[in-house]
Coordinates of C-alpha atoms and ligand atoms in Angstrom, one line a residue:
X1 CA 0.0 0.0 0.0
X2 CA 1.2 3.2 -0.4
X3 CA 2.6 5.4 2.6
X4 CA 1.4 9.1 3.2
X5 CA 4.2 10.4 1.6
X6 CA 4.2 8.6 -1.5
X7 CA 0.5 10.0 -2.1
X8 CA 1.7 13.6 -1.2
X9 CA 4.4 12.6 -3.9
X10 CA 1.9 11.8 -6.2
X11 CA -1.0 14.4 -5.4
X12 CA 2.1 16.9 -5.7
X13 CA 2.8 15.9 -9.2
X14 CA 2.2 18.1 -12.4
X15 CA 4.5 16.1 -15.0
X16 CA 2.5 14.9 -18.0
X17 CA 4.4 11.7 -17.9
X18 CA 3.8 10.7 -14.5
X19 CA -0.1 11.7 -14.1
X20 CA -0.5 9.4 -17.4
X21 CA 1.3 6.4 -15.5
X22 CA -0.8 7.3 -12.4
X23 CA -4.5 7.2 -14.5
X24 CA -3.4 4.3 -16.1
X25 CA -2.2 2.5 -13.1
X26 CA -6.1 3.2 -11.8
X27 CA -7.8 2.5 -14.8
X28 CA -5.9 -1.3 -14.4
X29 CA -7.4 -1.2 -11.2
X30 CA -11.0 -0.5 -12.0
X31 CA -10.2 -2.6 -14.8
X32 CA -9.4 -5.6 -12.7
X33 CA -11.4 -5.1 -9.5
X34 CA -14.8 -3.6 -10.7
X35 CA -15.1 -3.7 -14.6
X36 CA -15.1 -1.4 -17.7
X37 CA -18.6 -0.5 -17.0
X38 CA -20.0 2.2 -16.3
X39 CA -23.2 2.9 -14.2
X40 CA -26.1 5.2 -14.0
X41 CA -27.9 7.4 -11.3
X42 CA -30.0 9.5 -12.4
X43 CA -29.9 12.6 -10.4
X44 CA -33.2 14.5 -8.9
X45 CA -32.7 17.4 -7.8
X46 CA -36.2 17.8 -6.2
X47 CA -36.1 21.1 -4.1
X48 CA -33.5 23.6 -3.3
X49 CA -35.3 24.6 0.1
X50 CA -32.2 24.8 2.5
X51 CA -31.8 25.7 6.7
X52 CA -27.9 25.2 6.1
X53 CA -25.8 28.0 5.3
X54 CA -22.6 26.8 3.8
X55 CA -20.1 29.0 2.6
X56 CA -19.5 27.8 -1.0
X57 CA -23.1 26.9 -1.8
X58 CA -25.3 28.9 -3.9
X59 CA -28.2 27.5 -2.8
X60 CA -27.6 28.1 0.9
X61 CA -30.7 29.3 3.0
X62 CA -28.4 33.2 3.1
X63 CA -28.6 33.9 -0.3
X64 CA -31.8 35.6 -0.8
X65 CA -31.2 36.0 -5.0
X66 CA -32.5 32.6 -5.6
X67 CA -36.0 31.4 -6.5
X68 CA -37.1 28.5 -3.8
X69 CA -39.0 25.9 -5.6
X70 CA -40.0 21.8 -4.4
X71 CA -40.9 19.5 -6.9
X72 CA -45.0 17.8 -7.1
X73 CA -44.8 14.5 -6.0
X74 CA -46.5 13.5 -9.1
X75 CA -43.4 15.5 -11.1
X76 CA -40.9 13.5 -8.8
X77 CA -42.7 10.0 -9.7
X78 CA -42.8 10.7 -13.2
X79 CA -39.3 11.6 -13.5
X80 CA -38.5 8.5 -11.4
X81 CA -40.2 6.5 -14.2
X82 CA -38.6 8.2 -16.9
X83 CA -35.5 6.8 -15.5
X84 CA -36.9 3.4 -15.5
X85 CA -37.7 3.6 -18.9
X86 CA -34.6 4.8 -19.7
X87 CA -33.1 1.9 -18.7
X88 CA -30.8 3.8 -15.7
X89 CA -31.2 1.1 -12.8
X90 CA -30.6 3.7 -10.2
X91 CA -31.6 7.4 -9.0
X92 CA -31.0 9.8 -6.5
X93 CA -33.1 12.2 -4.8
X94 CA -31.0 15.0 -3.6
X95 CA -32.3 18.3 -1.8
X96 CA -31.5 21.1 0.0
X97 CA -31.5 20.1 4.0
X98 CA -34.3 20.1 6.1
X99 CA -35.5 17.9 9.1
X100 CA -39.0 19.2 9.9
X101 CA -41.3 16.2 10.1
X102 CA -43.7 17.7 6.8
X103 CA -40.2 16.5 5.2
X104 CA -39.3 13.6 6.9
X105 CA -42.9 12.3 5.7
X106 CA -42.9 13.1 2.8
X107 CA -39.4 11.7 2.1
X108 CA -40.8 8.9 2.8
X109 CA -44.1 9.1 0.9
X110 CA -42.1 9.8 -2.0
X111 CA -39.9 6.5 -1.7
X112 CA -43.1 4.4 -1.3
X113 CA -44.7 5.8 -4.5
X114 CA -41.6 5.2 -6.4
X115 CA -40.8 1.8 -5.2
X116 CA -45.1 1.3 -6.1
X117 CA -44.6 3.0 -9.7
X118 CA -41.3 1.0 -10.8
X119 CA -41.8 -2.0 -9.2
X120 CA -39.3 -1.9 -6.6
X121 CA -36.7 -1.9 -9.8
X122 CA -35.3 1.4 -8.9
X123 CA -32.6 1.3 -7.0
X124 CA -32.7 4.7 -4.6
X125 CA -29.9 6.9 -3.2
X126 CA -31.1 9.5 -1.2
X127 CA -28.4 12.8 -0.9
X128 CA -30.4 15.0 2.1
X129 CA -27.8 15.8 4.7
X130 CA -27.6 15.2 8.5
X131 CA -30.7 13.8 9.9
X132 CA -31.6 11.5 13.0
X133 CA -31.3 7.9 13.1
X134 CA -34.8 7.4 13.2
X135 CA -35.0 9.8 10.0
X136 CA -32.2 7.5 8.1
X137 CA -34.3 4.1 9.4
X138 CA -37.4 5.3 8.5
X139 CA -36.4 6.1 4.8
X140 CA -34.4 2.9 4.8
X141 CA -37.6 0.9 5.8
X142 CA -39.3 3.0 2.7
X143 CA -36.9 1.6 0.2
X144 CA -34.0 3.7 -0.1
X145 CA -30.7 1.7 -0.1
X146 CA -27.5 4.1 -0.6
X147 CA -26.7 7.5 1.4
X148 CA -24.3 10.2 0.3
X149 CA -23.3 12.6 2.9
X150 CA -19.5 14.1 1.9
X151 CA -17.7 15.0 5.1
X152 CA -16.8 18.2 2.4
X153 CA -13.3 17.7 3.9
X154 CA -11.8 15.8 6.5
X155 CA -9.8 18.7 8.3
X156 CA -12.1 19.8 11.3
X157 CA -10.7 23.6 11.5
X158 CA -11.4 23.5 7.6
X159 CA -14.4 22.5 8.1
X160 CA -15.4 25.2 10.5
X161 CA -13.7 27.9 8.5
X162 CA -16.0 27.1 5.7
X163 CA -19.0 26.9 7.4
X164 CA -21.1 29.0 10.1
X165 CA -20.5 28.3 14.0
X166 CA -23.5 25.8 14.4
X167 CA -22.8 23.6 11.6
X168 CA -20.5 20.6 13.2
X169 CA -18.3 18.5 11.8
X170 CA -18.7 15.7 14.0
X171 CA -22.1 15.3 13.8
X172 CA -21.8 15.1 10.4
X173 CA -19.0 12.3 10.9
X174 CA -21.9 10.7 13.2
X175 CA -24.1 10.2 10.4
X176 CA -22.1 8.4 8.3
X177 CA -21.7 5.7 11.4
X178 CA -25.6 6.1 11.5
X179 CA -26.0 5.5 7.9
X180 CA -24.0 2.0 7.9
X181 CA -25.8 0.9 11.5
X182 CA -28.9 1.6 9.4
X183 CA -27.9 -0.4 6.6
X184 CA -26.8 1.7 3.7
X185 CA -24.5 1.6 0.9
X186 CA -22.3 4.8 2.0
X187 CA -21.0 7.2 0.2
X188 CA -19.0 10.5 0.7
X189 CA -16.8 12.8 -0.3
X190 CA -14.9 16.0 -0.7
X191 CA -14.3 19.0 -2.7
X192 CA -11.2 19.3 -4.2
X193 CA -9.5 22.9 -4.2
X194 CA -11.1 24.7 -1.4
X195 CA -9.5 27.7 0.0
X196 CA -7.3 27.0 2.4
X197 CA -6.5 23.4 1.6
X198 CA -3.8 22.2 1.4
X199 CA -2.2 19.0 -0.6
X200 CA -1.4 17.5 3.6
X201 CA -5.5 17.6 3.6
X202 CA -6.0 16.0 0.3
X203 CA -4.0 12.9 1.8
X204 CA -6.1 13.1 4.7
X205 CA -9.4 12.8 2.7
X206 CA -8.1 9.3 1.2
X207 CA -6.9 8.3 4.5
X208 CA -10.7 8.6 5.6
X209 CA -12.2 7.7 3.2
X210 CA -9.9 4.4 4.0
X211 CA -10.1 4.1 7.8
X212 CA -14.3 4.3 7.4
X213 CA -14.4 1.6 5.2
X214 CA -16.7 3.7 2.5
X215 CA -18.7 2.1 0.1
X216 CA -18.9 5.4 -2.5
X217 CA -17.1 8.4 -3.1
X218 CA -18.5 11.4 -4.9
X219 CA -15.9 14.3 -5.1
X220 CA -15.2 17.1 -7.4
X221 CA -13.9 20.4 -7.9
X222 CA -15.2 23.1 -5.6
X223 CA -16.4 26.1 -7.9
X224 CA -17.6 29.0 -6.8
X225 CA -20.4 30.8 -7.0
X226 CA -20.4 34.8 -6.7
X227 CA -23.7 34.8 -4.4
X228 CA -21.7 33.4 -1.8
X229 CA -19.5 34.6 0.8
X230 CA -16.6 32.1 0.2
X231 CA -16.1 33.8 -3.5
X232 CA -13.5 35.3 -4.3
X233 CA -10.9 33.8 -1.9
X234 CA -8.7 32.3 -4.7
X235 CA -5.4 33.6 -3.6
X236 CA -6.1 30.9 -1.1
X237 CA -5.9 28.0 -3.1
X238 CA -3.7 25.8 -4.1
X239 CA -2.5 27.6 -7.0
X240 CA -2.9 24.1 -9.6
X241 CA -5.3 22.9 -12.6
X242 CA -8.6 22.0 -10.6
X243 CA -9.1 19.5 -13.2
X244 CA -5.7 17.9 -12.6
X245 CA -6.0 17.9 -8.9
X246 CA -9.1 16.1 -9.0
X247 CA -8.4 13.8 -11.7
X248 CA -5.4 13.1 -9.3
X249 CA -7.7 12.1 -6.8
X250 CA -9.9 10.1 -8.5
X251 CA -7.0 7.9 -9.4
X252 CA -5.7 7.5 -6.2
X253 CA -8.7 7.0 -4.7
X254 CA -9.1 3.6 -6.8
X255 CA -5.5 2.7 -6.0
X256 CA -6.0 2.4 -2.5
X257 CA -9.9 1.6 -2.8
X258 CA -10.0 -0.9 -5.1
X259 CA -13.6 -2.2 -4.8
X260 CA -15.5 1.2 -4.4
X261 CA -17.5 2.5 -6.7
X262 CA -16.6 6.2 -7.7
X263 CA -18.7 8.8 -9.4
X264 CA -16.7 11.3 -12.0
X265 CA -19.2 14.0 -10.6
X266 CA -20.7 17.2 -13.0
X267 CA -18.8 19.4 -11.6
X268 CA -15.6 17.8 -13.3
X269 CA -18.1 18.6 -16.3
X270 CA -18.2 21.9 -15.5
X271 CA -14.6 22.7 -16.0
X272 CA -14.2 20.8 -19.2
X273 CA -16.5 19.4 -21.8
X274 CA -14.7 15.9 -21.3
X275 CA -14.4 16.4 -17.6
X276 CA -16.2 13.2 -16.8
X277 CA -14.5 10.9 -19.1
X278 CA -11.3 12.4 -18.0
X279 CA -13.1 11.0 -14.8
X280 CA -14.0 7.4 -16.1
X281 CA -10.3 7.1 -17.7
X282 CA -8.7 8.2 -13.8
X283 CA -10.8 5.2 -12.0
X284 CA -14.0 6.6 -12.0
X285 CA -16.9 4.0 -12.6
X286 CA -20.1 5.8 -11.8
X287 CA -21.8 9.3 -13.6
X288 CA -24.9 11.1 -12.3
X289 CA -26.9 12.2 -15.5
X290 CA -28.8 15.2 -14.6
X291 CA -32.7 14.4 -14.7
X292 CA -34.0 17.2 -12.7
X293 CA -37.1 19.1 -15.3
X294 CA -35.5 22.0 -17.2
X295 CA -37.4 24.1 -15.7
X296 CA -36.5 23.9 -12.1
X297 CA -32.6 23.1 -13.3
X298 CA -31.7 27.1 -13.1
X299 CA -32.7 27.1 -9.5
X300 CA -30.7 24.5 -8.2
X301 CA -26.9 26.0 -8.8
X302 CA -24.4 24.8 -5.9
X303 CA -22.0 26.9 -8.6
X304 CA -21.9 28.8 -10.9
X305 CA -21.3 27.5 -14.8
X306 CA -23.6 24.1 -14.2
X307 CA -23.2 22.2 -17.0
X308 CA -26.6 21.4 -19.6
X309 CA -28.6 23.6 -17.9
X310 CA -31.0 23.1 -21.0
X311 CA -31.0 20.1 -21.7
X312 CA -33.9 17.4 -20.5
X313 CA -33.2 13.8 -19.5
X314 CA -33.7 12.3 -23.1
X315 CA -30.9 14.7 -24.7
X316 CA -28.6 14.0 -21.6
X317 CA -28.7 10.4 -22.4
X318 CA -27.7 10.5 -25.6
X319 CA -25.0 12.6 -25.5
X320 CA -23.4 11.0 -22.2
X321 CA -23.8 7.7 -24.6
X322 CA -21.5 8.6 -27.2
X323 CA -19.2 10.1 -24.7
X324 CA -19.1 6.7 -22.9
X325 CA -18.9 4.8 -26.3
X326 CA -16.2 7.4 -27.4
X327 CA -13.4 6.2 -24.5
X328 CA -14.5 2.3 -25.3
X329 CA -16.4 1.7 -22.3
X330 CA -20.1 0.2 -21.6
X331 CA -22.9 1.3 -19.9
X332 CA -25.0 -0.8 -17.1
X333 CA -28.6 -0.5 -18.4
X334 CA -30.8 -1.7 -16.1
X335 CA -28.3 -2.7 -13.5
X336 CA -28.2 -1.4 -10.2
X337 CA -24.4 -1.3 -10.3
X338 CA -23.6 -1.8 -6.3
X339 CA -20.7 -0.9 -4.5
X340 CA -18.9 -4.5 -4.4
X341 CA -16.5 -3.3 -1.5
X342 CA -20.5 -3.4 0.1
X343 CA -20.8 -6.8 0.1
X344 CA -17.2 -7.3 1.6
X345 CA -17.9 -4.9 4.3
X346 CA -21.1 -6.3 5.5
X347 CA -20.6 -10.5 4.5
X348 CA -19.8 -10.7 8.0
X349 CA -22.9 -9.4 9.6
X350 CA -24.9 -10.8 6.8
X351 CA -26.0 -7.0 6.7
X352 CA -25.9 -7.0 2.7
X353 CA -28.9 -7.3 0.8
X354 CA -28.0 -8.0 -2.9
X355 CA -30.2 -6.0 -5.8
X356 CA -29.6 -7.1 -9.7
Ligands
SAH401 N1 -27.8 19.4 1.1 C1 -27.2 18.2 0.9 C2 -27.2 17.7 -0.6 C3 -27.0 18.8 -1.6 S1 -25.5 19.7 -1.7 C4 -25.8 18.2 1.5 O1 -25.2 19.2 1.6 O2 -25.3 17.1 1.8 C5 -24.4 18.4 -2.4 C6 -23.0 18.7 -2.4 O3 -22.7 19.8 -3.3 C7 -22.3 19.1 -1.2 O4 -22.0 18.0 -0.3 C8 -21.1 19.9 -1.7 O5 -19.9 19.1 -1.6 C9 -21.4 20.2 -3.1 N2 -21.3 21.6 -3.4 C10 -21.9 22.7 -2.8 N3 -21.4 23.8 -3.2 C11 -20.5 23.6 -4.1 C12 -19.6 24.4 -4.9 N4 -19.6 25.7 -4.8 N5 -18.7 23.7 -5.7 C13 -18.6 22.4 -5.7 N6 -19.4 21.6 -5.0 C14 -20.4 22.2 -4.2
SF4_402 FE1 -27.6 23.3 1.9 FE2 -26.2 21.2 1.0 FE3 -25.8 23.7 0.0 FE4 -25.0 23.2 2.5 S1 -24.2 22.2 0.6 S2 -26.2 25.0 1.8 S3 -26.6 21.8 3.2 S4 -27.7 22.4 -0.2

C-alpha cells in the first residue's frame, strides 16, 4: 500500500508523464477489481429549500437572490419513471437540507410511491444531509438503499472555517456511522481545491475515506459561486489545474480503494466538456446524469457554470452515450451497479442485501 508520503508525492505531481502512469495504473485497477462498465444514477434534484448556510453553496438558505421551488410528487414519480424507462437502474433524490417532520414524511411518501410506480426496480440513493437515526431508518424501511453525505473535507478547522459556527463536523461524521448501523451503501466525499487546503488535507481525505471503510465516493472540484460569501478567496488555493488535482484524486482514490464504486461528478463537467470521461479514464466507474425538469434546473446551482442547464433527461442520455462509447467503455442499463467493497464490508454481519 502506499505510505502518506508517497500519495503527497503523487498528489504533488504536475509532470505529463507521470499523471499518465498514475490514471493508467487506476484504470488497471478498476479494470481488474470492478469492470469497464459504467453505471447510471439518475440525479433529482427535487427542491432547493435549505436551513444550512454553507459558505460555497449557492443554494444556501443566506442567499436571498435565488427562487425556492419543491418538486410535485406526481413531477418526482414521473421523472423517477422516466428513469426506468430509460433503462438507468438507479436514481438519486437530492435536496437542500431540512429535518421538519412535513419532510421527513414526505421523504418517505415519496420513496413508497416510487418503489409502487417502478416495481421496486429502482434502485434509490437518497443525498439529504444530516438527519436523525430514526429519520435514516425510516427512509431505509421505505426503500432507499444508498446514502451520500460528503464530510466536504476531513480537516475539522477547515471544516469550521468554511461553514457557520453551528454547523458541526462531527455530527456530520456521526451520520455516516448512522447510515451504515442503518444499513446503507455509503458514500462520501470531498471537494477538491477549497481555499485554504492544502495537498497534507488531500492525503487526509483518502486516509478517511480508507479508515471508514466507504462504500462510495463522490468528489469534485469546488467552484464558486459569486452569491456566496466564500467567492472570491482564490489567492487561497492551491494555486494548480482543478481539473488535474481532482483527476489526481480520482485515481488515487481507486488505487487504495480498489472495490468502491466512484462517481466522476458534474462538476468535473463543468470545468471541461470531457471532464467526466477524464473521470472514467482516472478510475472513475459511476456518472450522475442530470434528470431534474429543465425548468427547475436554473434554481438548483451549488456553482456557478452548471453544466446542460437546458438540456432534458432524453438529450442528456444520448449525448453522455456517445461520450461513454467514445473512451470504449459500456454502460450498465438496467443494472443497479452496487458498490462490491459493500458486500465485503457487510458479509460478515450478513447486513448485505444484494439487488440485480
Ligand atoms: N444538502 C445536501 C445535498 C445537496 S449539496 C448536502 O449538503 O449534503 C451536495 C454537495 O454539493 C455538497 O455536499 C457539496 O460538496 C457540493 N457543493 C456545494 N457547493 C459547491 C460548490 N460551490 N462547488 C462544488 N461543489 C459544491
Ligand atoms: Fe444546503 Fe447542502 Fe448547499 Fe450546504 S451544501 S447550503 S446543506 S444544499
Amino acid at each position: 500500500m502506499m505510505d502518506g508520503q508517497e500519495i503527497l508525492t503523487r498528489l504533488r505531481a504536475t509532470d505529463p508523464q507521470a499523471l499518465d502512469h498514475l490514471y493508467r495504473q487506476a484504470y488497471e485497477v478498476k479494470r481488474q477489481h470492478v469492470g469497464t462498465s459504467v453505471y447510471f444514477r439518475g440525479i433529482i434534484e427535487f427542491s432547493n429549500i435549505c436551513l444550512k448556510n454553507c459558505l460555497y453553496c449557492g443554494i444556501r438558505s443566506g442567499n436571498d437572490q435565488v427562487q425556492r421551488y419543491q418538486m410535485t410528487d406526481d413531477e418526482i414519480i414521473e421523472t423517477a419513471r422516466l428513469a426506468h424507462r430509460m433503462g438507468y437502474a438507479s436514481i438519486v433524490l437530492q435536496s437542500g437540507e431540512r429535518q421538519d417532520p412535513v419532510f421527513v414524511d414526505h421523504v418517505e411518501t415519496i420513496l413508497k410511491k416510487i418503489h409502487r410506480a417502478c416495481n421496486g426496480e429502482l434502485g434509490i440513493t437518497l443525498s439529504l444531509g444530516e438527519q436523525s437515526q430514526e429519520t435514516y431508518e425510516r427512509w431505509f424501511t421505505a426503500g432507499a438503499r444508498r446514502y451520500l453525505l460528503r464530510i466536504e473535507t476531513s480537516n475539522k478547522e477547515l471544516y469550521q472555517r468554511l461553514h457557520p459556527q453551528d454547523h458541526d463536523h462531527d455530527r456530520r461524521l456521526e451520520c455516516l456511522e448512522l447510515l451504515k448501523t442503518a444499513g446503507y451503501q455509503v458514500g462520501t466525499g470531498v471537494m477538491i481545491r477549497l481555499p485554504f487546503q492544502t495537498y497534507e488535507d488531500l492525503r487526509d481525505d483518502l486516509f478517511f475515506f480508507k479508515a471508514h471503510d466507504i462504500d462510495m465516493i463522490g468528489m469534485g472540484p469546488y467552484i464558486e459561486h459569486d452569491q456566496t460569501p466564500l467567492a472570491g478567496n482564490t489567492d487561497y488555493m492551491i494555486q494548480e489545474d482543478p481539473l488535474e488535482m481532482s483527476l489526481k484524486m480520482i485515481a488515487l482514490a481507486r488505487i487504495l480503494m480498489k472495490d468502491i464504486n466512484i462517481a466522476s461528478t458534474t462538476a468535473l463537467q463543468a470545468l471541461s466538456p470531457n471532464g467526466r470521461e477524464l473521470g472514467l479514464m482516472a478510475g472513475a466507474n459511476i456518472i450522475m446524469p442530470n434528470m431534474t425538469p429543465v425548468k427547475y434546473r436554473n434554481n438548483y446551482r451549488l456553482y456557478e457554470n452548471k453544466p446542460c442547464l437546458d438540456e432534458n433527461a432524453e438529450m442528456c442520455r444520448d449525448c453522455l452515450a456517445r461520450r461513454i462509447k467514445s473512451i470504449g467503455e459500456a454502460i450498465g442499463y438496467h443494472q443497479w451497479g452496487d458498490s462490491p467493497h459493500f458486500y465485503k464490508r457487510t458479509a460478515s454481519t450478513g447486513d448485505g442485501r444484494k439487488h440485480d
